[in-house]
Short mmCIF file of C-alpha atoms in Angstrom, two decimals:
data_model
loop_
_atom_site.label_atom_id
_atom_site.label_comp_id
_atom_site.label_asym_id
_atom_site.label_seq_id
_atom_site.Cartn_x
_atom_site.Cartn_y
_atom_site.Cartn_z
CA ASP A 1 -79.88 3.54 -4.09
CA GLY A 2 -79.56 4.10 -0.40
CA GLY A 3 -80.46 1.69 2.14
CA ILE A 4 -79.50 -0.82 5.03
CA THR A 5 -77.72 -4.02 4.39
CA GLN A 6 -77.84 -6.90 6.94
CA SER A 7 -75.81 -9.92 6.19
CA PRO A 8 -76.02 -12.79 6.06
CA LYS A 9 -79.75 -13.55 5.81
CA TYR A 10 -79.31 -16.82 7.64
CA LEU A 11 -76.57 -17.61 10.22
CA PHE A 12 -75.84 -20.83 12.12
CA ARG A 13 -73.52 -21.02 15.11
CA LYS A 14 -72.77 -23.61 17.66
CA GLU A 15 -73.80 -22.87 21.28
CA GLY A 16 -71.05 -21.02 23.29
CA GLN A 17 -69.77 -19.20 20.28
CA ASN A 18 -69.90 -15.47 19.98
CA VAL A 19 -71.28 -14.18 16.63
CA THR A 20 -71.45 -10.66 14.97
CA LEU A 21 -74.38 -9.59 12.85
CA SER A 22 -73.58 -7.00 10.29
CA CYS A 23 -75.51 -3.70 9.74
CA GLU A 24 -74.49 -1.03 7.21
CA GLN A 25 -76.31 1.97 5.94
CA ASN A 26 -75.48 4.51 3.26
CA LEU A 27 -78.24 6.88 4.13
CA ASN A 28 -76.42 9.21 6.37
CA HIS A 29 -78.67 8.56 9.17
CA ASP A 30 -77.40 9.42 12.65
CA ALA A 31 -79.49 6.88 14.63
CA MET A 32 -79.35 3.15 14.43
CA TYR A 33 -81.10 0.36 16.11
CA TRP A 34 -81.09 -3.30 16.86
CA TYR A 35 -84.31 -5.29 17.35
CA ARG A 36 -84.99 -8.98 18.05
CA GLN A 37 -88.12 -10.91 17.11
CA ASP A 38 -89.27 -14.07 18.96
CA PRO A 39 -92.38 -16.09 17.70
CA GLY A 40 -95.47 -14.56 18.91
CA GLN A 41 -93.91 -11.40 20.07
CA GLY A 42 -93.36 -8.00 18.70
CA LEU A 43 -89.87 -6.87 17.86
CA ARG A 44 -88.05 -5.69 21.01
CA LEU A 45 -85.19 -3.06 21.18
CA ILE A 46 -81.71 -4.50 21.95
CA TYR A 47 -79.41 -1.44 21.69
CA TYR A 48 -79.56 1.82 19.94
CA SER A 49 -77.10 4.56 18.91
CA GLN A 50 -77.88 8.10 18.16
CA ILE A 51 -74.46 9.19 17.26
CA VAL A 52 -71.15 7.79 16.64
CA ASN A 53 -69.10 6.44 19.56
CA ASP A 54 -72.18 6.47 21.76
CA PHE A 55 -75.00 3.86 22.25
CA GLN A 56 -77.68 2.89 24.90
CA LYS A 57 -79.12 -0.28 26.03
CA GLY A 58 -82.64 -1.05 25.09
CA ASP A 59 -85.25 -3.38 26.77
CA ILE A 60 -83.30 -6.73 26.30
CA ALA A 61 -79.58 -5.80 26.06
CA GLU A 62 -78.33 -8.63 28.35
CA GLY A 63 -76.04 -10.89 26.40
CA TYR A 64 -75.41 -8.58 23.54
CA SER A 65 -72.75 -5.92 22.71
CA VAL A 66 -72.60 -3.23 20.16
CA SER A 67 -69.95 -0.65 18.72
CA ARG A 68 -70.53 2.43 16.68
CA GLU A 69 -67.09 3.46 15.55
CA LYS A 70 -68.40 4.70 12.06
CA LYS A 71 -71.64 6.38 11.16
CA GLU A 72 -72.39 3.70 8.60
CA SER A 73 -71.92 0.65 10.65
CA PHE A 74 -73.51 -0.70 13.82
CA PRO A 75 -72.49 -4.33 14.35
CA LEU A 76 -74.40 -6.54 16.89
CA THR A 77 -72.28 -9.30 18.79
CA VAL A 78 -74.38 -12.04 20.28
CA THR A 79 -72.21 -13.38 23.14
CA SER A 80 -72.25 -16.79 24.77
CA ALA A 81 -74.10 -14.96 27.76
CA GLN A 82 -77.17 -14.59 25.78
CA LYS A 83 -79.38 -17.57 27.03
CA ASN A 84 -81.57 -17.80 23.98
CA PRO A 85 -79.85 -16.31 20.99
CA THR A 86 -81.95 -18.13 18.31
CA ALA A 87 -84.26 -15.42 16.90
CA PHE A 88 -84.68 -13.05 14.02
CA TYR A 89 -82.59 -9.78 14.30
CA LEU A 90 -83.62 -6.54 12.56
CA CYS A 91 -81.49 -3.54 12.06
CA ALA A 92 -83.04 -0.08 11.42
CA SER A 93 -81.90 3.59 11.12
CA THR A 94 -83.56 6.96 11.08
CA VAL A 95 -82.95 10.60 10.55
CA GLY A 96 -84.39 11.18 13.90
CA HIS A 97 -87.37 13.29 13.28
CA ARG A 98 -89.92 11.82 15.59
CA GLY A 99 -90.70 8.59 13.84
CA TYR A 100 -90.17 9.75 10.36
CA GLY A 101 -87.48 8.54 7.89
CA TYR A 102 -87.16 5.04 9.42
CA THR A 103 -85.38 2.59 7.05
CA PHE A 104 -85.34 -1.18 7.95
CA GLY A 105 -82.86 -3.86 6.98
CA SER A 106 -84.20 -7.16 5.72
CA GLY A 107 -82.93 -9.02 8.86
CA THR A 108 -80.79 -11.87 9.88
CA ARG A 109 -82.21 -15.22 11.24
CA LEU A 110 -79.64 -16.61 13.73
CA THR A 111 -79.89 -20.27 14.66
CA VAL A 112 -77.69 -21.54 17.56
CA VAL A 113 -77.35 -25.30 17.59
CA LYS B 1 -94.24 3.90 26.45
CA ASN B 2 -96.68 3.40 23.55
CA GLU B 3 -98.64 0.20 23.65
CA VAL B 4 -99.56 -1.24 20.29
CA GLU B 5 -102.29 -3.74 19.60
CA GLN B 6 -103.10 -5.54 16.36
CA SER B 7 -106.13 -7.38 15.23
CA PRO B 8 -106.86 -9.96 14.23
CA GLN B 9 -103.77 -12.02 15.25
CA ASN B 10 -104.47 -14.47 12.42
CA LEU B 11 -106.64 -14.09 9.26
CA THR B 12 -107.43 -16.67 6.62
CA ALA B 13 -109.30 -15.57 3.50
CA GLN B 14 -110.12 -16.74 -0.03
CA GLU B 15 -108.27 -15.37 -3.00
CA GLY B 16 -110.02 -12.16 -4.04
CA GLU B 17 -111.42 -11.04 -0.73
CA PHE B 18 -110.98 -7.62 0.70
CA ILE B 19 -108.65 -7.68 3.68
CA THR B 20 -108.61 -5.29 6.67
CA ILE B 21 -105.94 -5.48 9.59
CA ASN B 22 -106.11 -3.06 12.40
CA CYS B 23 -103.65 -1.35 14.58
CA SER B 24 -104.39 0.59 17.77
CA TYR B 25 -101.93 2.51 19.94
CA SER B 26 -102.09 4.28 23.39
CA VAL B 27 -100.02 7.52 22.86
CA GLY B 28 -100.27 10.27 20.30
CA ILE B 29 -97.60 9.87 17.59
CA SER B 30 -96.12 11.60 14.59
CA ALA B 31 -95.97 8.77 12.16
CA LEU B 32 -97.00 5.05 12.00
CA HIS B 33 -95.21 2.22 9.94
CA TRP B 34 -96.74 -0.73 8.30
CA LEU B 35 -94.33 -3.65 7.56
CA GLN B 36 -94.60 -6.88 5.83
CA GLN B 37 -92.74 -9.96 6.81
CA HIS B 38 -92.60 -12.90 4.53
CA PRO B 39 -92.34 -16.60 5.60
CA GLY B 40 -88.45 -16.35 5.05
CA GLY B 41 -88.27 -13.66 7.54
CA GLY B 42 -87.27 -10.64 5.45
CA ILE B 43 -88.79 -7.50 6.39
CA VAL B 44 -90.31 -4.82 3.77
CA SER B 45 -91.40 -1.36 4.75
CA LEU B 46 -94.89 -0.87 3.14
CA PHE B 47 -96.06 2.55 4.39
CA MET B 48 -95.22 5.38 6.68
CA LEU B 49 -98.18 7.70 7.43
CA SER B 50 -98.91 10.58 9.59
CA SER B 51 -102.49 11.47 8.40
CA GLY B 52 -105.26 10.37 6.10
CA LYS B 53 -104.57 7.66 3.54
CA LYS B 54 -101.95 6.16 1.33
CA LYS B 55 -102.22 3.70 -1.42
CA HIS B 56 -99.67 1.57 -3.18
CA GLY B 57 -101.12 -0.81 -5.63
CA ARG B 58 -103.68 -2.94 -4.02
CA LEU B 59 -102.58 -1.92 -0.55
CA ILE B 60 -104.12 1.03 1.32
CA ALA B 61 -103.26 2.34 4.65
CA THR B 62 -105.43 4.87 6.75
CA ILE B 63 -104.79 6.45 10.02
CA ASN B 64 -106.98 8.28 12.43
CA ILE B 65 -104.79 10.35 14.68
CA GLN B 66 -107.63 11.33 17.09
CA GLU B 67 -108.81 7.80 17.44
CA LYS B 68 -105.32 6.48 17.74
CA HIS B 69 -106.02 3.85 15.09
CA SER B 70 -104.86 2.71 11.82
CA SER B 71 -105.97 0.13 9.29
CA LEU B 72 -104.21 -1.78 6.47
CA HIS B 73 -106.35 -2.87 3.58
CA ILE B 74 -105.74 -5.31 0.73
CA THR B 75 -107.96 -5.30 -2.17
CA ALA B 76 -108.37 -8.34 -4.55
CA SER B 77 -106.08 -10.32 -2.22
CA HIS B 78 -103.74 -12.92 -3.77
CA PRO B 79 -101.80 -15.88 -2.36
CA ARG B 80 -98.59 -13.97 -2.64
CA ASP B 81 -100.03 -11.42 -0.10
CA SER B 82 -99.58 -14.15 2.71
CA ALA B 83 -97.38 -12.81 5.20
CA VAL B 84 -97.14 -11.36 8.63
CA TYR B 85 -98.22 -7.58 8.75
CA ILE B 86 -96.75 -5.48 11.39
CA CYS B 87 -97.44 -2.07 12.52
CA ALA B 88 -94.99 0.08 14.54
CA VAL B 89 -95.22 3.50 16.42
CA PRO B 90 -92.64 5.83 17.76
CA SER B 91 -91.98 5.39 21.49
CA GLY B 92 -89.42 7.87 22.82
CA ASN B 93 -85.85 8.40 21.66
CA GLU B 94 -87.01 7.67 18.17
CA LYS B 95 -87.21 3.96 19.00
CA LEU B 96 -90.24 1.96 17.80
CA THR B 97 -92.75 -0.12 19.62
CA PHE B 98 -94.01 -3.05 17.25
CA GLY B 99 -97.19 -4.80 17.36
CA THR B 100 -97.14 -8.70 17.43
CA GLY B 101 -98.32 -8.94 13.74
CA THR B 102 -101.13 -10.22 11.94
CA ARG B 103 -100.53 -13.50 10.13
CA LEU B 104 -102.48 -13.37 6.70
CA THR B 105 -103.04 -16.62 4.72
CA ILE B 106 -104.75 -16.33 1.32
CA ILE B 107 -106.11 -19.52 0.02
CA PRO B 108 -106.21 -19.99 -3.81
#
């Protein structure tokens, strides 16, 4: 079955280390997204990509980087410049028809100690 | 940008009760999503709907496009329904704006 795979489900890192979160989809979706969730807040957009080799900053891109070298993959790197990296990270993809066809990963909970 | 409001923020009910969670948004949309997030954090997509009503087991989602409002109902609620329920709507460039969620606790 097609879907989005985020791994791992839980991730622990030491402060000051970069960490890369994986997001892979086999849905042939063009657009992919990274969202972040903090307690008491709605998920907020970090980065999105509507086509291979192109991506745009979302609302809270500072301290993060992404790449989109393949249609299936959209990894997110949380750099040491991100002041509060501990959060829940959600990857999503869509065929891009005005809100239809959205598929969500199950998320990665990152804890930085 | 689409603004999304969910109510209530927290809801505690006895097992078996009928549950209603509400979602209002500010800008007309093509489709609205309901998601479920369990205590471990994983997110499950429950519904995507653009009009009328959808039903899946004990879950029912309705949407009123004119009123810019959607509701998620749970019939015969069970402790395993305890989770955070989130609605999300499109907000330009296909990205979504999410509500802050409703934390539902069902007591046996």
